Amino acid sequence: MEFRHLGRSGLMVSEISYGNWITHGSQVEEDAARECVRAALDEGITTFDTADVYAGTKAEEVLGRALKGVRRESLEIFTKVYWPTGAGPNDRGLSRKHITESVHGSLRRLQTDYVDLYQAHRFDNETPLEETLKTFDDLVRQGKVLYVGVSEWTADQIAQALKIADEMGFDRLVSNQPQYSMLWRVIEAEVVPLSEKEGLSQIVWSPIAQGVLTGKYLPGQPPPAGSRATDPSGGNFISRMLNDDVLTRVQDLKPIAGDLGLSMAQLAVAWVLQNPNVASAIIGATKPEQVRDNVKASGVKLDAEVLKKIDDVLGPVVERDPAKTVSPEKRP
Ligand SMILES: NC(=O)c1ccc[n+]([C@@H]2O[C@H](COP(=O)([O-])OP(=O)(O)OC[C@H]3O[C@@H](n4cnc5c(N)ncnc54)[C@H](OP(=O)(O)O)[C@@H]3O)[C@@H](O)[C@H]2O)c1
């Protein structure tokens, strides 16, 4: 496993990290979840990503139990705040009240005294940015959070936050967590150039497009049994990508992966890691074999000719519009 700096900070993260959205506490039962975390640790992954909202807060508990007994100093644990964790109007968003209550819940569920990276899961249009950033800064000073970052923020929102932090002397954002894959490249036009200039990294989610880039979803065929597309919660998220034009083109990537001696999942993870602004690709898995397959992408170099072939195959199905990075106008 290779390691990269998180933004301009001194923190190193494994360039492949393990995330438990959808899987732990819901689709995958606890034993399988523990086996996936064990496989991740065995394969050299040290960075783990979760969120207060995943599986209605159960995902953090499962991860906390799975990591119990592992030397804390050998792990980087990331979590997030914003999406609702309860029914009340203050159980959501980035207010001082919700952030403070949510981080305490996360620390309890994860069974740790601090998280390495705390991320604003979306931009909150109903809370002054100063209030959010001051609260984050307080958590850093209290030692409950070591670094702060965001997820799915636009370049403009990140720039606003950096300006306030610099004026007020607050801790600066070190990272953004966007969706990024061969099929979804919306960060490339604006977020990446700003992040390079300002010293933020991307920690990217769904690098294999939730399974689509493995090539296991075939055009014109029902999804394979037990895959995310057949899961009641996962199915909703993946359905956007399950159209025959996308699936046919993805099948055409198979010879490219084959010529390189890579699995399709390895090719997809390696592809996001070619972008030097990416500090880590967060992989999801329902089975330990998937973790063992996907981690082999660490250290793989793809040359310009291969990247061009991929672009030629995918052509117009690649999404590049920066306007696709959106946070809800009102809190959910
Ligand atoms: N910040 C955000 O808003 C946000 C949003 C989404 C995700 N995330 C983070 O990113 C993490 C990863 O997201 P993701 O789970 O969508 O990532 P992903 O790696 O693109 O997809 C993972 C899924 O693909 C399938 N898969 C993985 N490897 C495979 C293989 N070798 N062969 C066949 N199928 C394979 C598995 O699903 P099946 O076996 O069920 O098919 C697995 O659960 C999350 O856990 C979370 O930490 C963040």
mmCIF file of C-alpha atoms and ligand atoms in Angstrom:
data_model
loop_
_atom_site.group_PDB
_atom_site.id
_atom_site.type_symbol
_atom_site.label_atom_id
_atom_site.label_comp_id
_atom_site.label_asym_id
_atom_site.label_seq_id
_atom_site.Cartn_x
_atom_site.Cartn_y
_atom_site.Cartn_z
ATOM 1 C CA MET A 1 0.000 0.000 0.000
ATOM 2 C CA GLU A 2 1.279 3.459 -0.868
ATOM 3 C CA PHE A 3 0.579 6.567 1.207
ATOM 4 C CA ARG A 4 -0.078 10.189 0.269
ATOM 5 C CA HIS A 5 -0.229 13.471 2.167
ATOM 6 C CA LEU A 6 -3.676 14.808 2.932
ATOM 7 C CA GLY A 7 -3.591 18.254 1.355
ATOM 8 C CA ARG A 8 -0.844 20.471 2.615
ATOM 9 C CA SER A 9 -1.079 18.820 6.059
ATOM 10 C CA GLY A 10 1.436 16.501 7.669
ATOM 11 C CA LEU A 11 -1.098 13.641 7.766
ATOM 12 C CA MET A 12 -0.426 10.612 5.560
ATOM 13 C CA VAL A 13 -3.339 8.450 4.393
ATOM 14 C CA SER A 14 -3.402 5.120 2.595
ATOM 15 C CA GLU A 15 -4.049 5.891 -1.071
ATOM 16 C CA ILE A 16 -6.848 3.353 -0.945
ATOM 17 C CA SER A 17 -9.221 3.730 1.996
ATOM 18 C CA TYR A 18 -12.218 1.704 3.070
ATOM 19 C CA GLY A 19 -15.707 3.222 3.456
ATOM 20 C CA ASN A 20 -18.860 1.725 4.933
ATOM 21 C CA TRP A 21 -21.742 3.693 3.394
ATOM 22 C CA ILE A 22 -24.729 1.379 2.643
ATOM 23 C CA THR A 23 -22.773 -1.717 3.569
ATOM 24 C CA HIS A 24 -22.212 -1.858 7.342
ATOM 25 C CA GLY A 25 -25.307 -1.954 9.502
ATOM 26 C CA SER A 26 -27.630 -2.438 6.569
ATOM 27 C CA GLN A 27 -26.945 -4.516 3.459
ATOM 28 C CA VAL A 28 -24.000 -6.407 4.885
ATOM 29 C CA GLU A 29 -24.388 -8.161 8.189
ATOM 30 C CA GLU A 30 -21.961 -7.542 10.984
ATOM 31 C CA ASP A 31 -19.780 -10.640 10.435
ATOM 32 C CA ALA A 32 -19.236 -9.814 6.781
ATOM 33 C CA ALA A 33 -18.567 -6.202 7.724
ATOM 34 C CA ARG A 34 -15.932 -7.261 10.224
ATOM 35 C CA GLU A 35 -14.312 -9.522 7.605
ATOM 36 C CA CYS A 36 -14.147 -6.629 5.117
ATOM 37 C CA VAL A 37 -12.477 -4.375 7.706
ATOM 38 C CA ARG A 38 -10.071 -7.204 8.601
ATOM 39 C CA ALA A 39 -9.224 -7.713 4.902
ATOM 40 C CA ALA A 40 -8.655 -3.961 4.542
ATOM 41 C CA LEU A 41 -6.257 -3.947 7.507
ATOM 42 C CA ASP A 42 -4.464 -7.063 6.223
ATOM 43 C CA GLU A 43 -4.002 -5.401 2.827
ATOM 44 C CA GLY A 44 -2.406 -2.322 4.384
ATOM 45 C CA ILE A 45 -5.374 0.066 4.413
ATOM 46 C CA THR A 46 -5.064 2.395 7.394
ATOM 47 C CA THR A 47 -7.696 4.996 6.453
ATOM 48 C CA PHE A 48 -11.380 4.340 7.172
ATOM 49 C CA ASP A 49 -14.294 6.564 6.168
ATOM 50 C CA THR A 50 -17.781 6.616 7.643
ATOM 51 C CA ALA A 51 -20.486 9.156 8.574
ATOM 52 C CA ASP A 52 -22.930 9.774 11.402
ATOM 53 C CA VAL A 53 -25.842 9.224 9.000
ATOM 54 C CA TYR A 54 -24.760 5.892 7.462
ATOM 55 C CA ALA A 55 -27.254 3.129 8.281
ATOM 56 C CA GLY A 56 -28.961 5.549 10.680
ATOM 57 C CA THR A 57 -25.781 5.847 12.839
ATOM 58 C CA LYS A 58 -25.264 2.033 12.983
ATOM 59 C CA ALA A 59 -22.361 2.099 10.507
ATOM 60 C CA GLU A 60 -20.169 4.016 12.944
ATOM 61 C CA GLU A 61 -20.947 1.472 15.691
ATOM 62 C CA VAL A 62 -20.046 -1.442 13.438
ATOM 63 C CA LEU A 63 -16.786 0.225 12.373
ATOM 64 C CA GLY A 64 -15.948 1.043 16.013
ATOM 65 C CA ARG A 65 -16.414 -2.596 16.991
ATOM 66 C CA ALA A 66 -14.500 -3.893 13.972
ATOM 67 C CA LEU A 67 -11.504 -1.662 14.714
ATOM 68 C CA LYS A 68 -11.490 -2.388 18.451
ATOM 69 C CA GLY A 69 -8.091 -3.584 19.617
ATOM 70 C CA VAL A 70 -6.250 -2.132 16.631
ATOM 71 C CA ARG A 71 -3.516 0.303 17.665
ATOM 72 C CA ARG A 72 -5.182 3.718 17.353
ATOM 73 C CA GLU A 73 -1.976 5.391 16.128
ATOM 74 C CA SER A 74 -1.923 3.054 13.110
ATOM 75 C CA LEU A 75 -5.352 4.219 11.890
ATOM 76 C CA GLU A 76 -6.848 7.331 10.310
ATOM 77 C CA ILE A 77 -10.556 7.471 11.088
ATOM 78 C CA PHE A 78 -12.739 9.878 9.089
ATOM 79 C CA THR A 79 -16.367 10.726 9.739
ATOM 80 C CA LYS A 80 -18.878 13.400 8.694
ATOM 81 C CA VAL A 81 -21.760 15.595 9.807
ATOM 82 C CA TYR A 82 -24.710 17.286 8.012
ATOM 83 C CA TRP A 83 -27.401 14.778 6.967
ATOM 84 C CA PRO A 84 -30.222 14.093 9.483
ATOM 85 C CA THR A 85 -29.503 11.795 12.418
ATOM 86 C CA GLY A 86 -32.874 12.351 14.104
ATOM 87 C CA ALA A 87 -36.328 13.799 13.516
ATOM 88 C CA GLY A 88 -35.816 17.266 15.036
ATOM 89 C CA PRO A 89 -34.919 20.476 13.206
ATOM 90 C CA ASN A 90 -31.565 20.577 15.030
ATOM 91 C CA ASP A 91 -30.645 16.970 14.185
ATOM 92 C CA ARG A 92 -29.117 18.082 10.872
ATOM 93 C CA GLY A 93 -26.996 20.711 9.195
ATOM 94 C CA LEU A 94 -23.842 22.490 10.289
ATOM 95 C CA SER A 95 -25.000 24.595 13.235
ATOM 96 C CA ARG A 96 -22.817 24.817 16.340
ATOM 97 C CA LYS A 97 -25.452 22.786 18.217
ATOM 98 C CA HIS A 98 -25.713 19.918 15.734
ATOM 99 C CA ILE A 99 -21.988 19.671 14.999
ATOM 100 C CA THR A 100 -21.159 19.575 18.717
ATOM 101 C CA GLU A 101 -23.811 16.959 19.500
ATOM 102 C CA SER A 102 -23.035 14.895 16.430
ATOM 103 C CA VAL A 103 -19.287 14.702 17.014
ATOM 104 C CA HIS A 104 -19.905 13.464 20.548
ATOM 105 C CA GLY A 105 -22.206 10.756 19.188
ATOM 106 C CA SER A 106 -19.635 9.765 16.567
ATOM 107 C CA LEU A 107 -16.801 9.509 19.101
ATOM 108 C CA ARG A 108 -18.973 7.341 21.355
ATOM 109 C CA ARG A 109 -20.058 5.032 18.532
ATOM 110 C CA LEU A 110 -16.548 4.786 17.071
ATOM 111 C CA GLN A 111 -15.107 4.162 20.564
ATOM 112 C CA THR A 112 -12.330 6.688 20.088
ATOM 113 C CA ASP A 113 -11.237 9.943 21.773
ATOM 114 C CA TYR A 114 -10.711 11.768 18.463
ATOM 115 C CA VAL A 115 -11.317 11.463 14.746
ATOM 116 C CA ASP A 116 -8.473 12.190 12.363
ATOM 117 C CA LEU A 117 -10.635 14.025 9.820
ATOM 118 C CA TYR A 118 -14.059 15.580 10.393
ATOM 119 C CA GLN A 119 -15.955 16.483 7.230
ATOM 120 C CA ALA A 120 -18.939 18.701 6.465
ATOM 121 C CA HIS A 121 -20.929 16.178 4.433
ATOM 122 C CA ARG A 122 -22.578 18.958 2.344
ATOM 123 C CA PHE A 123 -22.738 22.786 2.354
ATOM 124 C CA ASP A 124 -25.403 24.132 4.752
ATOM 125 C CA ASN A 125 -27.130 27.123 3.185
ATOM 126 C CA GLU A 126 -29.003 27.830 6.447
ATOM 127 C CA THR A 127 -26.016 28.295 8.789
ATOM 128 C CA PRO A 128 -23.492 31.156 8.579
ATOM 129 C CA LEU A 129 -20.231 29.687 7.364
ATOM 130 C CA GLU A 130 -18.384 31.509 10.199
ATOM 131 C CA GLU A 131 -20.453 29.548 12.756
ATOM 132 C CA THR A 132 -19.546 26.200 11.183
ATOM 133 C CA LEU A 133 -15.862 27.008 10.777
ATOM 134 C CA LYS A 134 -15.540 28.413 14.308
ATOM 135 C CA THR A 135 -17.137 25.236 15.698
ATOM 136 C CA PHE A 136 -14.765 23.057 13.631
ATOM 137 C CA ASP A 137 -11.844 25.135 14.887
ATOM 138 C CA ASP A 138 -13.016 24.712 18.491
ATOM 139 C CA LEU A 139 -13.153 20.927 18.011
ATOM 140 C CA VAL A 140 -9.586 20.964 16.683
ATOM 141 C CA ARG A 141 -8.448 22.960 19.712
ATOM 142 C CA GLN A 142 -10.255 20.518 22.016
ATOM 143 C CA GLY A 143 -8.394 17.644 20.347
ATOM 144 C CA LYS A 144 -11.630 15.878 19.363
ATOM 145 C CA VAL A 145 -10.890 16.376 15.691
ATOM 146 C CA LEU A 146 -7.401 16.593 14.192
ATOM 147 C CA TYR A 147 -8.150 17.953 10.708
ATOM 148 C CA VAL A 148 -11.224 19.380 9.006
ATOM 149 C CA GLY A 149 -12.551 18.912 5.500
ATOM 150 C CA VAL A 150 -15.719 19.018 3.421
ATOM 151 C CA SER A 151 -17.609 16.816 1.011
ATOM 152 C CA GLU A 152 -19.218 17.733 -2.305
ATOM 153 C CA TRP A 153 -18.572 21.447 -1.920
ATOM 154 C CA THR A 154 -18.169 23.628 -5.006
ATOM 155 C CA ALA A 155 -14.950 25.521 -5.720
ATOM 156 C CA ASP A 156 -16.722 28.730 -4.759
ATOM 157 C CA GLN A 157 -17.870 27.336 -1.392
ATOM 158 C CA ILE A 158 -14.365 26.053 -0.619
ATOM 159 C CA ALA A 159 -12.871 29.439 -1.566
ATOM 160 C CA GLN A 160 -15.336 31.254 0.744
ATOM 161 C CA ALA A 161 -14.376 28.954 3.640
ATOM 162 C CA LEU A 162 -10.650 29.472 3.084
ATOM 163 C CA LYS A 163 -11.079 33.245 3.007
ATOM 164 C CA ILE A 164 -12.943 33.240 6.332
ATOM 165 C CA ALA A 165 -10.463 30.838 7.922
ATOM 166 C CA ASP A 166 -7.538 33.026 6.856
ATOM 167 C CA GLU A 167 -9.209 36.222 8.089
ATOM 168 C CA MET A 168 -10.263 34.705 11.426
ATOM 169 C CA GLY A 169 -7.196 32.537 12.014
ATOM 170 C CA PHE A 170 -9.251 29.309 11.954
ATOM 171 C CA ASP A 171 -7.848 25.921 11.054
ATOM 172 C CA ARG A 172 -7.896 25.551 7.241
ATOM 173 C CA LEU A 173 -9.742 22.849 5.301
ATOM 174 C CA VAL A 174 -7.351 20.118 4.161
ATOM 175 C CA SER A 175 -9.660 18.047 1.982
ATOM 176 C CA ASN A 176 -12.811 17.676 -0.060
ATOM 177 C CA GLN A 177 -14.645 14.372 -0.542
ATOM 178 C CA PRO A 178 -16.311 14.314 -3.972
ATOM 179 C CA GLN A 179 -17.680 11.604 -6.216
ATOM 180 C CA TYR A 180 -14.984 10.847 -8.812
ATOM 181 C CA SER A 181 -14.557 8.058 -11.316
ATOM 182 C CA MET A 182 -13.909 7.527 -15.023
ATOM 183 C CA LEU A 183 -17.633 8.177 -15.489
ATOM 184 C CA TRP A 184 -18.024 11.180 -13.147
ATOM 185 C CA ARG A 185 -15.351 13.860 -13.555
ATOM 186 C CA VAL A 186 -17.206 16.988 -12.464
ATOM 187 C CA ILE A 187 -14.429 18.136 -10.075
ATOM 188 C CA GLU A 188 -11.796 18.438 -12.780
ATOM 189 C CA ALA A 189 -12.757 21.869 -14.170
ATOM 190 C CA GLU A 190 -12.973 23.959 -10.989
ATOM 191 C CA VAL A 191 -12.579 22.060 -7.689
ATOM 192 C CA VAL A 192 -9.244 20.406 -8.512
ATOM 193 C CA PRO A 193 -7.455 23.554 -9.791
ATOM 194 C CA LEU A 194 -8.552 25.525 -6.698
ATOM 195 C CA SER A 195 -7.585 22.662 -4.388
ATOM 196 C CA GLU A 196 -4.142 22.347 -5.954
ATOM 197 C CA LYS A 197 -3.554 26.060 -5.469
ATOM 198 C CA GLU A 198 -4.856 26.094 -1.886
ATOM 199 C CA GLY A 199 -3.392 22.829 -0.610
ATOM 200 C CA LEU A 200 -6.501 20.636 -0.340
ATOM 201 C CA SER A 201 -6.670 16.996 -1.458
ATOM 202 C CA GLN A 202 -9.589 15.053 -2.833
ATOM 203 C CA ILE A 203 -10.608 11.859 -1.024
ATOM 204 C CA VAL A 204 -12.828 10.398 -3.682
ATOM 205 C CA TRP A 205 -15.939 8.269 -3.319
ATOM 206 C CA SER A 206 -17.434 5.609 -5.568
ATOM 207 C CA PRO A 207 -14.251 5.190 -7.646
ATOM 208 C CA ILE A 208 -15.756 2.114 -9.328
ATOM 209 C CA ALA A 209 -19.122 3.876 -9.718
ATOM 210 C CA GLN A 210 -20.705 1.667 -7.036
ATOM 211 C CA GLY A 211 -19.785 -1.496 -8.924
ATOM 212 C CA VAL A 212 -20.731 -0.372 -12.454
ATOM 213 C CA LEU A 213 -17.075 -0.114 -13.538
ATOM 214 C CA THR A 214 -16.440 -3.761 -12.598
ATOM 215 C CA GLY A 215 -18.410 -4.627 -15.741
ATOM 216 C CA LYS A 216 -20.704 -6.971 -13.795
ATOM 217 C CA TYR A 217 -23.864 -5.112 -14.863
ATOM 218 C CA LEU A 218 -24.592 -6.199 -18.443
ATOM 219 C CA PRO A 219 -26.614 -4.158 -20.930
ATOM 220 C CA GLY A 220 -30.133 -5.473 -21.408
ATOM 221 C CA GLN A 221 -29.815 -7.948 -18.509
ATOM 222 C CA PRO A 222 -31.176 -7.865 -14.957
ATOM 223 C CA PRO A 223 -28.537 -6.977 -12.326
ATOM 224 C CA PRO A 224 -26.675 -9.944 -10.810
ATOM 225 C CA ALA A 225 -28.248 -11.410 -7.660
ATOM 226 C CA GLY A 226 -26.938 -9.902 -4.442
ATOM 227 C CA SER A 227 -25.393 -6.854 -6.129
ATOM 228 C CA ARG A 228 -26.004 -3.292 -4.928
ATOM 229 C CA ALA A 229 -28.533 -2.710 -7.706
ATOM 230 C CA THR A 230 -30.782 -5.364 -6.128
ATOM 231 C CA ASP A 231 -30.546 -3.854 -2.631
ATOM 232 C CA PRO A 232 -33.552 -1.785 -1.494
ATOM 233 C CA SER A 233 -31.437 1.192 -0.343
ATOM 234 C CA GLY A 234 -28.422 0.834 -2.643
ATOM 235 C CA GLY A 235 -30.560 0.293 -5.753
ATOM 236 C CA ASN A 236 -31.820 3.887 -5.675
ATOM 237 C CA PHE A 237 -28.357 5.376 -5.803
ATOM 238 C CA ILE A 238 -26.863 3.179 -8.494
ATOM 239 C CA SER A 239 -29.891 3.262 -10.836
ATOM 240 C CA ARG A 240 -28.775 6.590 -12.383
ATOM 241 C CA MET A 241 -25.808 4.816 -13.954
ATOM 242 C CA LEU A 242 -27.562 1.666 -15.120
ATOM 243 C CA ASN A 243 -28.414 2.605 -18.678
ATOM 244 C CA ASP A 244 -27.463 0.526 -21.687
ATOM 245 C CA ASP A 245 -25.244 3.143 -23.344
ATOM 246 C CA VAL A 246 -23.077 3.392 -20.189
ATOM 247 C CA LEU A 247 -23.086 -0.381 -19.624
ATOM 248 C CA THR A 248 -22.152 -1.185 -23.234
ATOM 249 C CA ARG A 249 -19.219 1.227 -23.185
ATOM 250 C CA VAL A 250 -18.060 -0.156 -19.829
ATOM 251 C CA GLN A 251 -17.960 -3.648 -21.393
ATOM 252 C CA ASP A 252 -15.622 -2.187 -24.037
ATOM 253 C CA LEU A 253 -13.110 -1.311 -21.294
ATOM 254 C CA LYS A 254 -12.526 -5.031 -20.642
ATOM 255 C CA PRO A 255 -9.778 -5.489 -23.286
ATOM 256 C CA ILE A 256 -7.934 -2.442 -21.904
ATOM 257 C CA ALA A 257 -7.932 -3.908 -18.373
ATOM 258 C CA GLY A 258 -7.058 -7.363 -19.775
ATOM 259 C CA ASP A 259 -4.038 -6.076 -21.729
ATOM 260 C CA LEU A 260 -2.700 -4.511 -18.523
ATOM 261 C CA GLY A 261 -3.339 -7.661 -16.469
ATOM 262 C CA LEU A 262 -5.732 -5.731 -14.239
ATOM 263 C CA SER A 263 -9.261 -6.529 -13.118
ATOM 264 C CA MET A 264 -11.851 -3.957 -14.150
ATOM 265 C CA ALA A 265 -12.176 -2.771 -10.527
ATOM 266 C CA GLN A 266 -8.385 -2.345 -10.289
ATOM 267 C CA LEU A 267 -8.360 -0.328 -13.523
ATOM 268 C CA ALA A 268 -11.108 1.951 -12.171
ATOM 269 C CA VAL A 269 -9.384 2.543 -8.823
ATOM 270 C CA ALA A 270 -5.997 3.039 -10.513
ATOM 271 C CA TRP A 271 -7.619 5.583 -12.861
ATOM 272 C CA VAL A 272 -8.668 7.951 -10.032
ATOM 273 C CA LEU A 273 -5.246 7.588 -8.391
ATOM 274 C CA GLN A 274 -3.525 8.944 -11.530
ATOM 275 C CA ASN A 275 -4.821 12.377 -10.519
ATOM 276 C CA PRO A 276 -2.159 13.757 -8.145
ATOM 277 C CA ASN A 277 -4.746 15.889 -6.326
ATOM 278 C CA VAL A 278 -6.433 12.660 -5.140
ATOM 279 C CA ALA A 279 -5.028 11.619 -1.750
ATOM 280 C CA SER A 280 -7.151 8.491 -1.430
ATOM 281 C CA ALA A 281 -9.776 6.453 -3.269
ATOM 282 C CA ILE A 282 -12.457 5.243 -0.859
ATOM 283 C CA ILE A 283 -13.587 1.776 -1.856
ATOM 284 C CA GLY A 284 -16.727 0.074 -0.627
ATOM 285 C CA ALA A 285 -17.130 -3.712 -0.423
ATOM 286 C CA THR A 286 -19.682 -6.295 0.565
ATOM 287 C CA LYS A 287 -17.169 -9.162 0.520
ATOM 288 C CA PRO A 288 -13.536 -9.366 1.664
ATOM 289 C CA GLU A 289 -12.511 -10.701 -1.801
ATOM 290 C CA GLN A 290 -13.590 -7.361 -3.298
ATOM 291 C CA VAL A 291 -11.258 -5.505 -0.914
ATOM 292 C CA ARG A 292 -8.406 -7.866 -1.799
ATOM 293 C CA ASP A 293 -9.051 -7.373 -5.524
ATOM 294 C CA ASN A 294 -9.402 -3.588 -5.445
ATOM 295 C CA VAL A 295 -6.358 -2.775 -3.259
ATOM 296 C CA LYS A 296 -4.064 -4.146 -5.947
ATOM 297 C CA ALA A 297 -4.633 -0.838 -7.737
ATOM 298 C CA SER A 298 -2.241 0.840 -5.314
ATOM 299 C CA GLY A 299 0.955 1.886 -7.094
ATOM 300 C CA VAL A 300 -0.348 1.056 -10.603
ATOM 301 C CA LYS A 301 0.691 3.614 -13.243
ATOM 302 C CA LEU A 302 -1.436 4.127 -16.345
ATOM 303 C CA ASP A 303 0.302 5.782 -19.274
ATOM 304 C CA ALA A 304 -1.133 8.528 -21.489
ATOM 305 C CA GLU A 305 -2.004 6.060 -24.258
ATOM 306 C CA VAL A 306 -4.133 3.955 -21.877
ATOM 307 C CA LEU A 307 -5.882 7.058 -20.522
ATOM 308 C CA LYS A 308 -6.671 8.127 -24.080
ATOM 309 C CA LYS A 309 -8.081 4.700 -24.970
ATOM 310 C CA ILE A 310 -10.369 4.882 -21.901
ATOM 311 C CA ASP A 311 -11.586 8.342 -22.950
ATOM 312 C CA ASP A 312 -12.229 7.135 -26.495
ATOM 313 C CA VAL A 313 -14.281 4.169 -25.256
ATOM 314 C CA LEU A 314 -16.393 6.137 -22.776
ATOM 315 C CA GLY A 315 -16.850 9.201 -25.020
ATOM 316 C CA PRO A 316 -20.046 11.131 -24.335
ATOM 317 C CA VAL A 317 -21.210 9.186 -21.269
ATOM 318 C CA VAL A 318 -18.578 10.865 -19.080
ATOM 319 C CA GLU A 319 -20.156 13.575 -16.894
ATOM 320 C CA ARG A 320 -17.964 16.694 -16.608
ATOM 321 C CA ASP A 321 -20.348 19.538 -15.742
ATOM 322 C CA PRO A 322 -19.156 21.298 -12.547
ATOM 323 C CA ALA A 323 -22.743 22.442 -11.935
ATOM 324 C CA LYS A 324 -23.497 18.806 -10.926
ATOM 325 C CA THR A 325 -21.844 19.463 -7.544
ATOM 326 C CA VAL A 326 -24.843 20.496 -5.463
ATOM 327 C CA SER A 327 -25.883 20.710 -1.842
ATOM 328 C CA PRO A 328 -29.564 20.942 -0.876
ATOM 329 C CA GLU A 329 -30.898 24.521 -0.874
ATOM 330 C CA LYS A 330 -32.738 23.830 2.393
ATOM 331 C CA ARG A 331 -31.586 21.397 5.036
ATOM 332 C CA PRO A 332 -32.994 17.922 4.344
HETATM 333 N N1 LIG B 1 -19.261 11.933 0.855
HETATM 334 C C1 LIG B 1 -20.286 11.389 0.262
HETATM 335 O O1 LIG B 1 -21.311 12.042 0.010
HETATM 336 C C2 LIG B 1 -20.225 9.927 -0.076
HETATM 337 C C3 LIG B 1 -21.223 9.337 -0.875
HETATM 338 C C4 LIG B 1 -21.096 7.987 -1.176
HETATM 339 C C5 LIG B 1 -20.019 7.260 -0.690
HETATM 340 N N2 LIG B 1 -19.074 7.865 0.122
HETATM 341 C C6 LIG B 1 -17.930 7.123 0.688
HETATM 342 O O2 LIG B 1 -17.295 6.361 -0.313
HETATM 343 C C7 LIG B 1 -17.289 4.988 0.053
HETATM 344 C C8 LIG B 1 -17.286 4.123 -1.146
HETATM 345 O O3 LIG B 1 -18.458 4.319 -1.925
HETATM 346 P P1 LIG B 1 -19.028 3.111 -2.772
HETATM 347 O O4 LIG B 1 -19.344 1.981 -1.874
HETATM 348 O O5 LIG B 1 -20.114 3.639 -3.661
HETATM 349 O O6 LIG B 1 -17.713 2.780 -3.658
HETATM 350 P P2 LIG B 1 -17.369 1.847 -4.853
HETATM 351 O O7 LIG B 1 -16.047 1.274 -4.501
HETATM 352 O O8 LIG B 1 -17.489 2.607 -6.140
HETATM 353 O O9 LIG B 1 -18.503 0.688 -4.884
HETATM 354 C C9 LIG B 1 -18.460 -0.327 -3.949
HETATM 355 C C10 LIG B 1 -19.434 -1.447 -4.288
HETATM 356 O O10 LIG B 1 -19.145 -2.024 -5.562
HETATM 357 C C11 LIG B 1 -19.205 -3.464 -5.479
HETATM 358 N N3 LIG B 1 -17.839 -3.976 -5.676
HETATM 359 C C12 LIG B 1 -16.695 -3.485 -5.096
HETATM 360 N N4 LIG B 1 -15.623 -4.149 -5.515
HETATM 361 C C13 LIG B 1 -16.056 -5.105 -6.366
HETATM 362 C C14 LIG B 1 -15.403 -6.102 -7.117
HETATM 363 N N5 LIG B 1 -14.068 -6.258 -7.066
HETATM 364 N N6 LIG B 1 -16.166 -6.915 -7.903
HETATM 365 C C15 LIG B 1 -17.492 -6.761 -7.960
HETATM 366 N N7 LIG B 1 -18.182 -5.826 -7.253
HETATM 367 C C16 LIG B 1 -17.482 -4.993 -6.476
HETATM 368 C C17 LIG B 1 -19.741 -3.776 -4.079
HETATM 369 O O11 LIG B 1 -21.167 -3.782 -4.116
HETATM 370 P P3 LIG B 1 -22.057 -5.113 -4.338
HETATM 371 O O12 LIG B 1 -21.239 -6.312 -3.945
HETATM 372 O O13 LIG B 1 -23.241 -4.867 -3.443
HETATM 373 O O14 LIG B 1 -22.438 -5.061 -5.773
HETATM 374 C C18 LIG B 1 -19.296 -2.575 -3.273
HETATM 375 O O15 LIG B 1 -20.045 -2.351 -2.101
HETATM 376 C C19 LIG B 1 -18.497 4.876 0.991
HETATM 377 O O16 LIG B 1 -18.437 3.755 1.826
HETATM 378 C C20 LIG B 1 -18.374 6.151 1.764
HETATM 379 O O17 LIG B 1 -17.386 6.032 2.776
HETATM 380 C C21 LIG B 1 -19.179 9.187 0.402
#
